[in-house]
JSON list of C-alpha atoms in Angstrom, two decimals:
[
{"chain": "S", "resi": 1, "resn": "MET", "atom": "CA", "xyz": [56.26, -51.77, -63.88]},
{"chain": "S", "resi": 2, "resn": "ILE", "atom": "CA", "xyz": [55.19, -52.59, -60.41]},
{"chain": "S", "resi": 3, "resn": "PHE", "atom": "CA", "xyz": [51.48, -52.82, -61.37]},
{"chain": "S", "resi": 4, "resn": "ASP", "atom": "CA", "xyz": [52.19, -55.50, -63.85]},
{"chain": "S", "resi": 5, "resn": "GLU", "atom": "CA", "xyz": [54.48, -57.51, -61.60]},
{"chain": "S", "resi": 6, "resn": "LEU", "atom": "CA", "xyz": [52.11, -57.34, -58.70]},
{"chain": "S", "resi": 7, "resn": "GLY", "atom": "CA", "xyz": [49.19, -58.05, -60.81]},
{"chain": "S", "resi": 8, "resn": "LYS", "atom": "CA", "xyz": [51.08, -61.26, -62.06]},
{"chain": "S", "resi": 9, "resn": "ILE", "atom": "CA", "xyz": [51.69, -62.22, -58.50]},
{"chain": "S", "resi": 10, "resn": "TYR", "atom": "CA", "xyz": [48.09, -61.60, -57.33]},
{"chain": "S", "resi": 11, "resn": "ASN", "atom": "CA", "xyz": [47.08, -63.88, -60.19]},
{"chain": "S", "resi": 12, "resn": "GLU", "atom": "CA", "xyz": [49.37, -66.58, -59.36]},
{"chain": "S", "resi": 13, "resn": "ILE", "atom": "CA", "xyz": [48.36, -66.82, -55.79]},
{"chain": "S", "resi": 14, "resn": "ASP", "atom": "CA", "xyz": [44.76, -66.56, -56.65]},
{"chain": "S", "resi": 15, "resn": "ALA", "atom": "CA", "xyz": [45.34, -69.57, -58.99]},
{"chain": "S", "resi": 16, "resn": "ILE", "atom": "CA", "xyz": [47.13, -71.68, -56.38]},
{"chain": "S", "resi": 17, "resn": "TYR", "atom": "CA", "xyz": [44.22, -71.09, -53.94]},
{"chain": "S", "resi": 18, "resn": "LEU", "atom": "CA", "xyz": [41.53, -71.52, -56.48]},
{"chain": "S", "resi": 19, "resn": "GLN", "atom": "CA", "xyz": [42.83, -74.98, -57.37]},
{"chain": "S", "resi": 20, "resn": "ALA", "atom": "CA", "xyz": [43.07, -75.87, -53.81]},
{"chain": "S", "resi": 21, "resn": "GLU", "atom": "CA", "xyz": [39.53, -74.63, -53.26]},
{"chain": "S", "resi": 22, "resn": "ALA", "atom": "CA", "xyz": [38.32, -76.50, -56.20]},
{"chain": "S", "resi": 23, "resn": "LYS", "atom": "CA", "xyz": [39.97, -79.69, -54.93]},
{"chain": "S", "resi": 24, "resn": "ALA", "atom": "CA", "xyz": [38.52, -79.45, -51.54]},
{"chain": "S", "resi": 25, "resn": "ARG", "atom": "CA", "xyz": [35.11, -78.84, -52.95]},
{"chain": "S", "resi": 26, "resn": "ALA", "atom": "CA", "xyz": [35.25, -81.90, -55.27]},
{"chain": "S", "resi": 27, "resn": "LYS", "atom": "CA", "xyz": [36.18, -84.03, -52.37]},
{"chain": "S", "resi": 28, "resn": "GLY", "atom": "CA", "xyz": [33.57, -82.51, -50.13]},
{"chain": "S", "resi": 29, "resn": "PHE", "atom": "CA", "xyz": [36.01, -80.96, -47.64]},
{"chain": "S", "resi": 30, "resn": "ARG", "atom": "CA", "xyz": [33.79, -78.11, -46.80]},
{"chain": "S", "resi": 31, "resn": "LYS", "atom": "CA", "xyz": [36.16, -76.40, -44.06]},
{"chain": "S", "resi": 32, "resn": "LYS", "atom": "CA", "xyz": [39.10, -76.67, -46.25]},
{"chain": "S", "resi": 33, "resn": "GLU", "atom": "CA", "xyz": [37.05, -75.20, -49.19]},
{"chain": "S", "resi": 34, "resn": "ALA", "atom": "CA", "xyz": [35.93, -72.22, -46.97]},
{"chain": "S", "resi": 35, "resn": "GLU", "atom": "CA", "xyz": [39.56, -71.68, -45.73]},
{"chain": "S", "resi": 36, "resn": "TYR", "atom": "CA", "xyz": [41.00, -71.44, -49.35]},
{"chain": "S", "resi": 37, "resn": "SER", "atom": "CA", "xyz": [38.19, -69.25, -50.38]},
{"chain": "S", "resi": 38, "resn": "ARG", "atom": "CA", "xyz": [38.85, -66.89, -47.29]},
{"chain": "S", "resi": 39, "resn": "ARG", "atom": "CA", "xyz": [42.43, -66.80, -48.36]},
{"chain": "S", "resi": 40, "resn": "ARG", "atom": "CA", "xyz": [41.56, -65.85, -52.03]},
{"chain": "S", "resi": 41, "resn": "GLU", "atom": "CA", "xyz": [39.28, -63.03, -50.45]},
{"chain": "S", "resi": 42, "resn": "LEU", "atom": "CA", "xyz": [42.37, -61.77, -48.40]},
{"chain": "S", "resi": 43, "resn": "ASN", "atom": "CA", "xyz": [44.55, -61.84, -51.46]},
{"chain": "S", "resi": 44, "resn": "ASP", "atom": "CA", "xyz": [41.87, -59.65, -53.23]},
{"chain": "S", "resi": 45, "resn": "HIS", "atom": "CA", "xyz": [41.77, -57.16, -50.38]},
{"chain": "S", "resi": 46, "resn": "ALA", "atom": "CA", "xyz": [45.57, -56.96, -50.22]},
{"chain": "S", "resi": 47, "resn": "TYR", "atom": "CA", "xyz": [45.79, -56.12, -54.00]},
{"chain": "S", "resi": 48, "resn": "PHE", "atom": "CA", "xyz": [43.00, -53.81, -53.94]},
{"chain": "S", "resi": 49, "resn": "LEU", "atom": "CA", "xyz": [44.53, -51.83, -51.11]},
{"chain": "S", "resi": 50, "resn": "PHE", "atom": "CA", "xyz": [47.72, -51.59, -52.97]},
{"chain": "S", "resi": 51, "resn": "MET", "atom": "CA", "xyz": [45.98, -50.46, -55.98]},
{"chain": "S", "resi": 52, "resn": "PHE", "atom": "CA", "xyz": [43.87, -47.90, -54.23]},
{"chain": "S", "resi": 53, "resn": "THR", "atom": "CA", "xyz": [46.68, -46.29, -52.50]},
{"chain": "S", "resi": 54, "resn": "ARG", "atom": "CA", "xyz": [48.36, -45.89, -55.84]},
{"chain": "S", "resi": 55, "resn": "LEU", "atom": "CA", "xyz": [45.16, -44.10, -57.15]},
{"chain": "S", "resi": 56, "resn": "GLU", "atom": "CA", "xyz": [45.12, -41.93, -54.20]},
{"chain": "S", "resi": 57, "resn": "ASP", "atom": "CA", "xyz": [48.76, -40.85, -54.77]},
{"chain": "S", "resi": 58, "resn": "ARG", "atom": "CA", "xyz": [48.18, -40.29, -58.42]},
{"chain": "S", "resi": 59, "resn": "ILE", "atom": "CA", "xyz": [44.94, -38.12, -57.71]},
{"chain": "S", "resi": 60, "resn": "ARG", "atom": "CA", "xyz": [47.05, -36.18, -55.23]},
{"chain": "S", "resi": 61, "resn": "GLU", "atom": "CA", "xyz": [49.90, -35.53, -57.62]},
{"chain": "S", "resi": 62, "resn": "ILE", "atom": "CA", "xyz": [47.41, -34.40, -60.35]},
{"chain": "S", "resi": 63, "resn": "SER", "atom": "CA", "xyz": [45.71, -32.20, -58.04]},
{"chain": "S", "resi": 64, "resn": "ASN", "atom": "CA", "xyz": [48.97, -30.64, -56.63]},
{"chain": "S", "resi": 65, "resn": "ASN", "atom": "CA", "xyz": [50.13, -29.96, -60.13]},
{"chain": "S", "resi": 66, "resn": "LEU", "atom": "CA", "xyz": [47.04, -28.34, -61.06]},
{"chain": "S", "resi": 67, "resn": "ILE", "atom": "CA", "xyz": [47.13, -26.05, -58.06]},
{"chain": "S", "resi": 68, "resn": "ASP", "atom": "CA", "xyz": [50.75, -25.09, -58.74]},
{"chain": "S", "resi": 69, "resn": "LYS", "atom": "CA", "xyz": [49.97, -24.29, -62.21]},
{"chain": "S", "resi": 70, "resn": "LYS", "atom": "CA", "xyz": [47.06, -22.11, -61.51]},
{"chain": "S", "resi": 71, "resn": "ASN", "atom": "CA", "xyz": [49.41, -20.21, -58.73]},
{"chain": "S", "resi": 72, "resn": "THR", "atom": "CA", "xyz": [51.88, -19.90, -61.29]},
{"chain": "S", "resi": 73, "resn": "ASN", "atom": "CA", "xyz": [49.62, -18.24, -63.82]},
{"chain": "S", "resi": 74, "resn": "LEU", "atom": "CA", "xyz": [47.74, -15.70, -61.35]},
{"chain": "S", "resi": 75, "resn": "ARG", "atom": "CA", "xyz": [48.54, -12.23, -62.08]},
{"chain": "S", "resi": 76, "resn": "ASP", "atom": "CA", "xyz": [46.31, -10.56, -59.48]},
{"chain": "S", "resi": 77, "resn": "TRP", "atom": "CA", "xyz": [48.47, -10.34, -56.33]},
{"chain": "S", "resi": 78, "resn": "LYS", "atom": "CA", "xyz": [45.35, -10.05, -54.23]},
{"chain": "S", "resi": 79, "resn": "VAL", "atom": "CA", "xyz": [44.10, -13.62, -55.38]},
{"chain": "S", "resi": 80, "resn": "ARG", "atom": "CA", "xyz": [47.75, -14.89, -55.44]},
{"chain": "S", "resi": 81, "resn": "ARG", "atom": "CA", "xyz": [48.50, -14.04, -51.70]},
{"chain": "S", "resi": 82, "resn": "ILE", "atom": "CA", "xyz": [45.67, -16.34, -50.58]},
{"chain": "J", "resi": 1, "resn": "MET", "atom": "CA", "xyz": [17.06, -34.84, -61.10]},
{"chain": "J", "resi": 2, "resn": "GLN", "atom": "CA", "xyz": [18.71, -37.96, -59.72]},
{"chain": "J", "resi": 3, "resn": "GLU", "atom": "CA", "xyz": [16.69, -40.24, -57.61]},
{"chain": "J", "resi": 4, "resn": "THR", "atom": "CA", "xyz": [17.76, -40.30, -53.82]},
{"chain": "J", "resi": 5, "resn": "ILE", "atom": "CA", "xyz": [17.99, -43.70, -52.38]},
{"chain": "J", "resi": 6, "resn": "LYS", "atom": "CA", "xyz": [17.81, -44.30, -48.69]},
{"chain": "J", "resi": 7, "resn": "ILE", "atom": "CA", "xyz": [20.15, -46.98, -47.50]},
{"chain": "J", "resi": 8, "resn": "ASP", "atom": "CA", "xyz": [18.27, -48.54, -44.78]},
{"chain": "J", "resi": 9, "resn": "LYS", "atom": "CA", "xyz": [17.36, -52.04, -43.53]},
{"chain": "J", "resi": 10, "resn": "ALA", "atom": "CA", "xyz": [14.60, -52.42, -45.95]},
{"chain": "J", "resi": 11, "resn": "HIS", "atom": "CA", "xyz": [16.64, -51.24, -48.86]},
{"chain": "J", "resi": 12, "resn": "VAL", "atom": "CA", "xyz": [19.43, -53.69, -48.18]},
{"chain": "J", "resi": 13, "resn": "GLU", "atom": "CA", "xyz": [16.92, -56.61, -47.54]},
{"chain": "J", "resi": 14, "resn": "LYS", "atom": "CA", "xyz": [15.49, -55.75, -50.88]},
{"chain": "J", "resi": 15, "resn": "GLN", "atom": "CA", "xyz": [18.88, -55.90, -52.45]},
{"chain": "J", "resi": 16, "resn": "ILE", "atom": "CA", "xyz": [19.62, -59.31, -50.96]},
{"chain": "J", "resi": 17, "resn": "LYS", "atom": "CA", "xyz": [16.42, -60.61, -52.14]},
{"chain": "J", "resi": 18, "resn": "ASP", "atom": "CA", "xyz": [16.95, -59.12, -55.59]},
{"chain": "J", "resi": 19, "resn": "TRP", "atom": "CA", "xyz": [20.60, -60.69, -55.54]},
{"chain": "J", "resi": 20, "resn": "LYS", "atom": "CA", "xyz": [19.05, -64.17, -54.61]},
{"chain": "J", "resi": 21, "resn": "LYS", "atom": "CA", "xyz": [16.53, -63.92, -57.34]},
{"chain": "J", "resi": 22, "resn": "ARG", "atom": "CA", "xyz": [19.14, -63.10, -59.93]},
{"chain": "J", "resi": 23, "resn": "ILE", "atom": "CA", "xyz": [21.23, -66.02, -58.78]},
{"chain": "J", "resi": 24, "resn": "SER", "atom": "CA", "xyz": [18.58, -68.38, -59.21]},
{"chain": "J", "resi": 25, "resn": "SER", "atom": "CA", "xyz": [17.58, -67.16, -62.41]},
{"chain": "J", "resi": 26, "resn": "LEU", "atom": "CA", "xyz": [21.21, -67.65, -63.68]},
{"chain": "J", "resi": 27, "resn": "TYR", "atom": "CA", "xyz": [21.06, -71.12, -62.45]},
{"chain": "J", "resi": 28, "resn": "SER", "atom": "CA", "xyz": [17.75, -71.73, -64.25]},
{"chain": "J", "resi": 29, "resn": "THR", "atom": "CA", "xyz": [19.60, -70.64, -67.33]},
{"chain": "J", "resi": 30, "resn": "LEU", "atom": "CA", "xyz": [22.44, -72.82, -67.05]},
{"chain": "J", "resi": 31, "resn": "GLN", "atom": "CA", "xyz": [20.08, -75.87, -66.50]},
{"chain": "J", "resi": 32, "resn": "ASP", "atom": "CA", "xyz": [18.32, -74.99, -69.66]},
{"chain": "J", "resi": 33, "resn": "TRP", "atom": "CA", "xyz": [21.60, -75.04, -71.51]},
{"chain": "J", "resi": 34, "resn": "LEU", "atom": "CA", "xyz": [22.76, -78.26, -70.13]},
{"chain": "J", "resi": 35, "resn": "LYS", "atom": "CA", "xyz": [19.51, -80.15, -71.34]},
{"chain": "J", "resi": 36, "resn": "GLY", "atom": "CA", "xyz": [20.34, -82.82, -73.56]},
{"chain": "J", "resi": 37, "resn": "THR", "atom": "CA", "xyz": [24.12, -82.79, -72.75]},
{"chain": "J", "resi": 38, "resn": "LYS", "atom": "CA", "xyz": [26.47, -85.02, -70.83]},
{"chain": "J", "resi": 39, "resn": "TYR", "atom": "CA", "xyz": [26.64, -82.59, -68.23]},
{"chain": "J", "resi": 40, "resn": "THR", "atom": "CA", "xyz": [24.18, -82.44, -65.04]},
{"chain": "J", "resi": 41, "resn": "LEU", "atom": "CA", "xyz": [23.74, -79.45, -62.90]},
{"chain": "J", "resi": 42, "resn": "LYS", "atom": "CA", "xyz": [23.29, -80.00, -58.97]},
{"chain": "J", "resi": 43, "resn": "SER", "atom": "CA", "xyz": [22.94, -77.93, -55.92]},
{"chain": "J", "resi": 44, "resn": "GLY", "atom": "CA", "xyz": [26.14, -77.45, -53.91]},
{"chain": "J", "resi": 45, "resn": "ALA", "atom": "CA", "xyz": [26.76, -76.44, -50.45]},
{"chain": "J", "resi": 46, "resn": "LYS", "atom": "CA", "xyz": [25.41, -73.09, -49.73]},
{"chain": "J", "resi": 47, "resn": "VAL", "atom": "CA", "xyz": [27.90, -70.28, -48.99]},
{"chain": "J", "resi": 48, "resn": "THR", "atom": "CA", "xyz": [27.31, -67.57, -46.12]},
{"chain": "J", "resi": 49, "resn": "MET", "atom": "CA", "xyz": [26.74, -64.09, -47.22]},
{"chain": "J", "resi": 50, "resn": "TYR", "atom": "CA", "xyz": [27.54, -61.37, -44.73]},
{"chain": "J", "resi": 51, "resn": "GLU", "atom": "CA", "xyz": [28.80, -58.30, -46.15]},
{"chain": "J", "resi": 52, "resn": "GLU", "atom": "CA", "xyz": [29.39, -54.71, -44.69]},
{"chain": "J", "resi": 53, "resn": "PRO", "atom": "CA", "xyz": [26.04, -53.01, -45.64]},
{"chain": "J", "resi": 54, "resn": "MET", "atom": "CA", "xyz": [24.55, -55.93, -43.88]},
{"chain": "J", "resi": 55, "resn": "SER", "atom": "CA", "xyz": [26.25, -55.19, -40.66]},
{"chain": "J", "resi": 56, "resn": "LEU", "atom": "CA", "xyz": [25.74, -51.59, -40.85]},
{"chain": "J", "resi": 57, "resn": "VAL", "atom": "CA", "xyz": [21.97, -52.10, -40.76]},
{"chain": "J", "resi": 58, "resn": "ASP", "atom": "CA", "xyz": [21.89, -54.90, -38.54]},
{"chain": "J", "resi": 59, "resn": "ILE", "atom": "CA", "xyz": [20.88, -57.62, -40.81]},
{"chain": "J", "resi": 60, "resn": "LYS", "atom": "CA", "xyz": [22.24, -61.14, -39.88]},
{"chain": "J", "resi": 61, "resn": "SER", "atom": "CA", "xyz": [24.08, -63.55, -42.22]},
{"chain": "J", "resi": 62, "resn": "THR", "atom": "CA", "xyz": [22.16, -65.42, -44.97]},
{"chain": "J", "resi": 63, "resn": "GLU", "atom": "CA", "xyz": [22.94, -68.30, -47.07]},
{"chain": "J", "resi": 64, "resn": "VAL", "atom": "CA", "xyz": [23.26, -68.19, -50.89]},
{"chain": "J", "resi": 65, "resn": "ASP", "atom": "CA", "xyz": [22.94, -71.34, -53.21]},
{"chain": "J", "resi": 66, "resn": "THR", "atom": "CA", "xyz": [25.66, -72.73, -55.30]},
{"chain": "J", "resi": 67, "resn": "VAL", "atom": "CA", "xyz": [25.70, -75.08, -58.08]},
{"chain": "J", "resi": 68, "resn": "ASP", "atom": "CA", "xyz": [28.11, -77.85, -59.35]},
{"chain": "J", "resi": 69, "resn": "ILE", "atom": "CA", "xyz": [28.32, -78.88, -62.85]},
{"chain": "J", "resi": 70, "resn": "TYR", "atom": "CA", "xyz": [29.00, -82.49, -63.16]},
{"chain": "J", "resi": 71, "resn": "ARG", "atom": "CA", "xyz": [30.30, -84.85, -65.99]},
{"chain": "J", "resi": 72, "resn": "GLY", "atom": "CA", "xyz": [29.79, -88.23, -64.83]},
{"chain": "J", "resi": 73, "resn": "ASN", "atom": "CA", "xyz": [30.77, -88.10, -61.14]},
{"chain": "J", "resi": 74, "resn": "ARG", "atom": "CA", "xyz": [33.20, -85.60, -61.41]},
{"chain": "J", "resi": 75, "resn": "ILE", "atom": "CA", "xyz": [32.68, -81.86, -60.80]},
{"chain": "J", "resi": 76, "resn": "VAL", "atom": "CA", "xyz": [33.96, -79.80, -63.68]},
{"chain": "J", "resi": 77, "resn": "LEU", "atom": "CA", "xyz": [32.74, -76.29, -62.58]},
{"chain": "J", "resi": 78, "resn": "SER", "atom": "CA", "xyz": [31.31, -74.67, -59.65]},
{"chain": "J", "resi": 79, "resn": "PHE", "atom": "CA", "xyz": [29.38, -71.47, -59.38]},
{"chain": "J", "resi": 80, "resn": "LYS", "atom": "CA", "xyz": [30.00, -69.75, -56.03]},
{"chain": "J", "resi": 81, "resn": "PRO", "atom": "CA", "xyz": [28.37, -66.41, -55.39]},
{"chain": "J", "resi": 82, "resn": "ARG", "atom": "CA", "xyz": [31.10, -64.12, -53.90]},
{"chain": "J", "resi": 83, "resn": "GLY", "atom": "CA", "xyz": [29.53, -60.78, -53.08]},
{"chain": "J", "resi": 84, "resn": "LEU", "atom": "CA", "xyz": [26.80, -58.50, -53.87]},
{"chain": "J", "resi": 85, "resn": "TRP", "atom": "CA", "xyz": [28.42, -55.38, -52.93]},
{"chain": "J", "resi": 86, "resn": "VAL", "atom": "CA", "xyz": [31.59, -55.50, -55.08]},
{"chain": "J", "resi": 87, "resn": "ILE", "atom": "CA", "xyz": [32.69, -52.23, -56.34]},
{"chain": "J", "resi": 88, "resn": "GLY", "atom": "CA", "xyz": [31.98, -51.48, -59.95]},
{"chain": "J", "resi": 89, "resn": "THR", "atom": "CA", "xyz": [29.31, -54.42, -60.13]},
{"chain": "J", "resi": 90, "resn": "ASN", "atom": "CA", "xyz": [25.87, -55.47, -59.10]},
{"chain": "J", "resi": 91, "resn": "GLY", "atom": "CA", "xyz": [27.22, -58.72, -57.74]},
{"chain": "J", "resi": 92, "resn": "ARG", "atom": "CA", "xyz": [30.06, -61.20, -58.36]},
{"chain": "J", "resi": 93, "resn": "ILE", "atom": "CA", "xyz": [30.00, -64.99, -58.81]},
{"chain": "J", "resi": 94, "resn": "ASP", "atom": "CA", "xyz": [33.31, -67.01, -58.86]},
{"chain": "J", "resi": 95, "resn": "ILE", "atom": "CA", "xyz": [33.39, -69.80, -61.49]},
{"chain": "J", "resi": 96, "resn": "ILE", "atom": "CA", "xyz": [35.99, -72.35, -60.12]},
{"chain": "J", "resi": 97, "resn": "SER", "atom": "CA", "xyz": [37.42, -75.55, -61.71]},
{"chain": "J", "resi": 98, "resn": "LEU", "atom": "CA", "xyz": [40.44, -77.60, -60.99]},
{"chain": "J", "resi": 99, "resn": "LYS", "atom": "CA", "xyz": [42.07, -75.93, -64.01]},
{"chain": "J", "resi": 100, "resn": "LYS", "atom": "CA", "xyz": [41.14, -72.38, -63.96]},
{"chain": "J", "resi": 101, "resn": "GLY", "atom": "CA", "xyz": [38.93, -69.61, -62.31]},
{"chain": "J", "resi": 102, "resn": "TYR", "atom": "CA", "xyz": [36.68, -67.08, -63.78]},
{"chain": "J", "resi": 103, "resn": "ILE", "atom": "CA", "xyz": [34.72, -64.20, -62.47]},
{"chain": "J", "resi": 104, "resn": "LEU", "atom": "CA", "xyz": [31.10, -63.72, -63.52]},
{"chain": "J", "resi": 105, "resn": "VAL", "atom": "CA", "xyz": [29.89, -60.15, -62.82]},
{"chain": "J", "resi": 106, "resn": "ASP", "atom": "CA", "xyz": [26.55, -58.57, -63.34]},
{"chain": "J", "resi": 107, "resn": "VAL", "atom": "CA", "xyz": [27.13, -55.06, -64.86]},
{"chain": "J", "resi": 108, "resn": "SER", "atom": "CA", "xyz": [23.57, -53.87, -64.75]},
{"chain": "J", "resi": 109, "resn": "ASN", "atom": "CA", "xyz": [22.04, -51.24, -62.56]},
{"chain": "J", "resi": 110, "resn": "GLN", "atom": "CA", "xyz": [20.53, -51.80, -59.22]},
{"chain": "J", "resi": 111, "resn": "PHE", "atom": "CA", "xyz": [17.32, -53.82, -59.48]},
{"chain": "J", "resi": 112, "resn": "LYS", "atom": "CA", "xyz": [17.65, -54.12, -63.18]},
{"chain": "J", "resi": 113, "resn": "PRO", "atom": "CA", "xyz": [17.59, -57.35, -65.22]},
{"chain": "J", "resi": 114, "resn": "PRO", "atom": "CA", "xyz": [21.01, -58.97, -64.90]},
{"chain": "J", "resi": 115, "resn": "HIS", "atom": "CA", "xyz": [23.74, -58.45, -67.54]},
{"chain": "J", "resi": 116, "resn": "TRP", "atom": "CA", "xyz": [26.40, -60.98, -66.95]},
{"chain": "J", "resi": 117, "resn": "LYS", "atom": "CA", "xyz": [29.97, -60.75, -68.17]},
{"chain": "J", "resi": 118, "resn": "LEU", "atom": "CA", "xyz": [32.86, -63.00, -67.68]},
{"chain": "J", "resi": 119, "resn": "PHE", "atom": "CA", "xyz": [36.48, -62.06, -66.67]},
{"chain": "J", "resi": 120, "resn": "ASN", "atom": "CA", "xyz": [39.30, -64.45, -66.59]},
{"chain": "J", "resi": 121, "resn": "GLY", "atom": "CA", "xyz": [41.68, -62.42, -64.39]},
{"chain": "J", "resi": 122, "resn": "GLU", "atom": "CA", "xyz": [44.25, -61.84, -67.11]},
{"chain": "J", "resi": 123, "resn": "SER", "atom": "CA", "xyz": [42.10, -59.19, -69.00]},
{"chain": "J", "resi": 124, "resn": "THR", "atom": "CA", "xyz": [40.02, -56.37, -68.03]},
{"chain": "J", "resi": 125, "resn": "ASN", "atom": "CA", "xyz": [37.63, -56.71, -70.85]},
{"chain": "J", "resi": 126, "resn": "GLY", "atom": "CA", "xyz": [34.94, -58.97, -69.97]},
{"chain": "J", "resi": 127, "resn": "ASN", "atom": "CA", "xyz": [32.85, -61.15, -72.36]},
{"chain": "J", "resi": 128, "resn": "GLU", "atom": "CA", "xyz": [29.22, -61.43, -72.78]},
{"chain": "J", "resi": 129, "resn": "PHE", "atom": "CA", "xyz": [28.16, -64.60, -70.89]},
{"chain": "J", "resi": 130, "resn": "LYS", "atom": "CA", "xyz": [26.23, -66.57, -73.48]},
{"chain": "J", "resi": 131, "resn": "LYS", "atom": "CA", "xyz": [25.70, -70.16, -74.01]},
{"chain": "J", "resi": 132, "resn": "GLN", "atom": "CA", "xyz": [28.77, -70.49, -76.44]},
{"chain": "J", "resi": 133, "resn": "LEU", "atom": "CA", "xyz": [31.07, -69.19, -73.89]},
{"chain": "J", "resi": 134, "resn": "PHE", "atom": "CA", "xyz": [29.64, -71.31, -71.06]},
{"chain": "J", "resi": 135, "resn": "PHE", "atom": "CA", "xyz": [30.25, -74.48, -73.12]},
{"chain": "J", "resi": 136, "resn": "GLN", "atom": "CA", "xyz": [33.72, -73.12, -74.02]},
{"chain": "J", "resi": 137, "resn": "LEU", "atom": "CA", "xyz": [34.52, -72.98, -70.25]},
{"chain": "J", "resi": 138, "resn": "LEU", "atom": "CA", "xyz": [33.22, -76.56, -69.76]},
{"chain": "J", "resi": 139, "resn": "ARG", "atom": "CA", "xyz": [35.31, -77.92, -72.56]},
{"chain": "J", "resi": 140, "resn": "ASN", "atom": "CA", "xyz": [38.40, -76.17, -70.84]},
{"chain": "J", "resi": 141, "resn": "SER", "atom": "CA", "xyz": [37.69, -77.34, -67.68]}
]
């Protein structure tokens, strides 16, 4: 499933930059450390954005289904016509 | 009835102050846990904190403390506050090492005593951050 695949990729990328950040910190390279920290943050944002759009789609799908179901089950034409 | 909170500059400043206090308290706890061990805790380079709520109420960036845990001359773990306003949490701290990273999250409510839980990025279930777990991280780093 795409969530799992992207989740794995997210973790892989995070691990790469995390190791780079840790190495930079151990050596006292502050700028490099900050750079890799920022890249991890951007990776977080990208993954979050993807997950949130999927959540929005799912909510939209469920609400549309509920509306359709309600419309189908309406018997009173005065209400149904709305 | 649910209490209404006004998100203004004073409130955000109060949140930042509380966050720094919780971080400091955590570091003190780590220091206590490390007493009598081969590990030492030292202050590291501060990180800049500047999140969206701060910009919305015109608060300038501030600095937050980090700590490094040494074994001899080598850093084995670093605690770096990542952010206060993180969805689903009352603050997040990244724990980094050369081998692995962890996410430490305070799951308490606003202005309540902290309740730290540790996540390793591979599981959605966090573990209570206690002394035993902390030393497990040290052994694995």
